[in-house]
């Protein structure tokens, strides 16, 4: 494939939570309803996708900072260190909410 036929556009979420088109795929996936993000190879997310759930609510981010700015939290399964930091911060401030573990 060459020229315009080789180009692919990806839909990512920006820091404002709004979708935008990108020539570069996202590096992290997320779930719109549970507002969490994780690696694209997250075992929890892959299991949910295999069961036929989740795909309709899947979103993608260019990086972790954008996912956090959009109001998403890290997945406990595939990003345990980031999740532990998030959990400690939400305990300290009393903010945040628990949600599912699939990313």
Coordinates of C-alpha atoms in Angstrom, one line a residue:
X1 CA 0.0 0.0 0.0
X2 CA 1.2 3.4 -0.8
X3 CA 0.1 7.0 -0.6
X4 CA -3.3 7.8 1.0
X5 CA -4.4 4.2 1.1
X6 CA -1.5 3.3 3.5
X7 CA -2.5 6.1 5.9
X8 CA -4.6 5.1 8.9
X9 CA -6.4 7.4 11.3
X10 CA -6.9 6.4 15.0
X11 CA -9.4 7.9 17.4
X12 CA -7.8 8.9 20.7
X13 CA -9.2 10.8 23.7
X14 CA -7.5 14.1 24.6
X15 CA -6.9 15.6 28.0
X16 CA -10.4 17.2 27.8
X17 CA -12.0 13.8 27.3
X18 CA -13.0 14.6 23.7
X19 CA -12.1 12.3 20.8
X20 CA -9.7 13.4 18.1
X21 CA -8.1 11.8 15.0
X22 CA -4.5 10.9 15.1
X23 CA -2.1 9.3 12.5
X24 CA -0.4 7.6 15.5
X25 CA -2.1 4.8 17.5
X26 CA -2.6 5.2 21.2
X27 CA -0.2 3.7 23.7
X28 CA -2.8 3.0 26.4
X29 CA -6.4 1.7 26.3
X30 CA -9.2 2.6 28.6
X31 CA -12.8 1.9 29.5
X32 CA -15.2 4.8 29.1
X33 CA -17.7 3.7 31.7
X34 CA -15.3 2.7 34.5
X35 CA -12.9 5.5 33.6
X36 CA -9.8 3.5 33.9
X37 CA -6.8 3.0 31.7
X38 CA -4.1 0.4 31.2
X39 CA -1.7 -1.2 28.8
X40 CA -3.0 -2.5 25.5
X41 CA -1.9 -6.0 26.5
X42 CA -3.6 -5.9 29.9
X43 CA -4.8 -9.4 30.8
X44 CA -8.0 -8.1 32.4
X45 CA -9.0 -6.1 29.4
X46 CA -8.1 -8.9 27.0
X47 CA -10.3 -11.3 29.0
X48 CA -13.2 -8.8 28.9
X49 CA -12.8 -8.3 25.1
X50 CA -12.7 -12.1 24.6
X51 CA -16.0 -12.4 26.4
X52 CA -17.6 -10.0 24.0
X53 CA -17.8 -7.1 26.5
X54 CA -16.0 -3.9 26.7
X55 CA -15.3 -3.2 23.0
X56 CA -18.1 -0.7 22.7
X57 CA -16.7 1.3 25.6
X58 CA -13.0 1.1 24.7
X59 CA -11.1 4.3 24.3
X60 CA -7.4 5.0 23.6
X61 CA -4.9 7.6 24.9
X62 CA -1.6 8.8 23.5
X63 CA 0.1 8.6 26.9
X64 CA -0.5 8.3 30.7
X65 CA -0.6 12.1 31.4
X66 CA -3.5 12.5 28.9
X67 CA -5.4 9.6 30.4
X68 CA -5.0 11.1 33.9
X69 CA -6.0 14.6 32.7
X70 CA -9.1 13.2 31.1
X71 CA -10.1 11.8 34.5
X72 CA -9.2 8.1 34.2
X73 CA -7.4 6.1 36.8
X74 CA -4.7 3.4 36.3
X75 CA -5.6 -0.3 36.1
X76 CA -4.6 -2.3 39.3
X77 CA -3.8 -5.4 37.2
X78 CA -1.4 -4.1 34.5
X79 CA -0.2 -0.9 36.2
X80 CA 0.1 -1.8 39.8
X81 CA 2.6 0.9 40.8
X82 CA 0.6 3.7 39.1
X83 CA -2.5 2.2 40.7
X84 CA -0.9 2.2 44.2
X85 CA 0.2 5.9 43.8
X86 CA -3.4 6.8 42.6
X87 CA -4.9 4.9 45.5
X88 CA -2.6 6.5 48.1
X89 CA -3.4 10.0 46.6
X90 CA -7.1 9.4 46.6
X91 CA -7.0 8.2 50.2
X92 CA -5.0 11.2 51.3
X93 CA -7.5 13.6 49.6
X94 CA -10.6 11.6 50.1
X95 CA -11.3 11.9 46.4
X96 CA -11.7 9.3 43.6
X97 CA -13.8 6.2 43.4
X98 CA -13.2 2.5 43.0
X99 CA -14.2 0.8 39.8
X100 CA -13.6 -2.4 37.9
X101 CA -10.1 -3.7 37.1
X102 CA -10.3 -4.2 33.3
X103 CA -8.6 -1.5 31.3

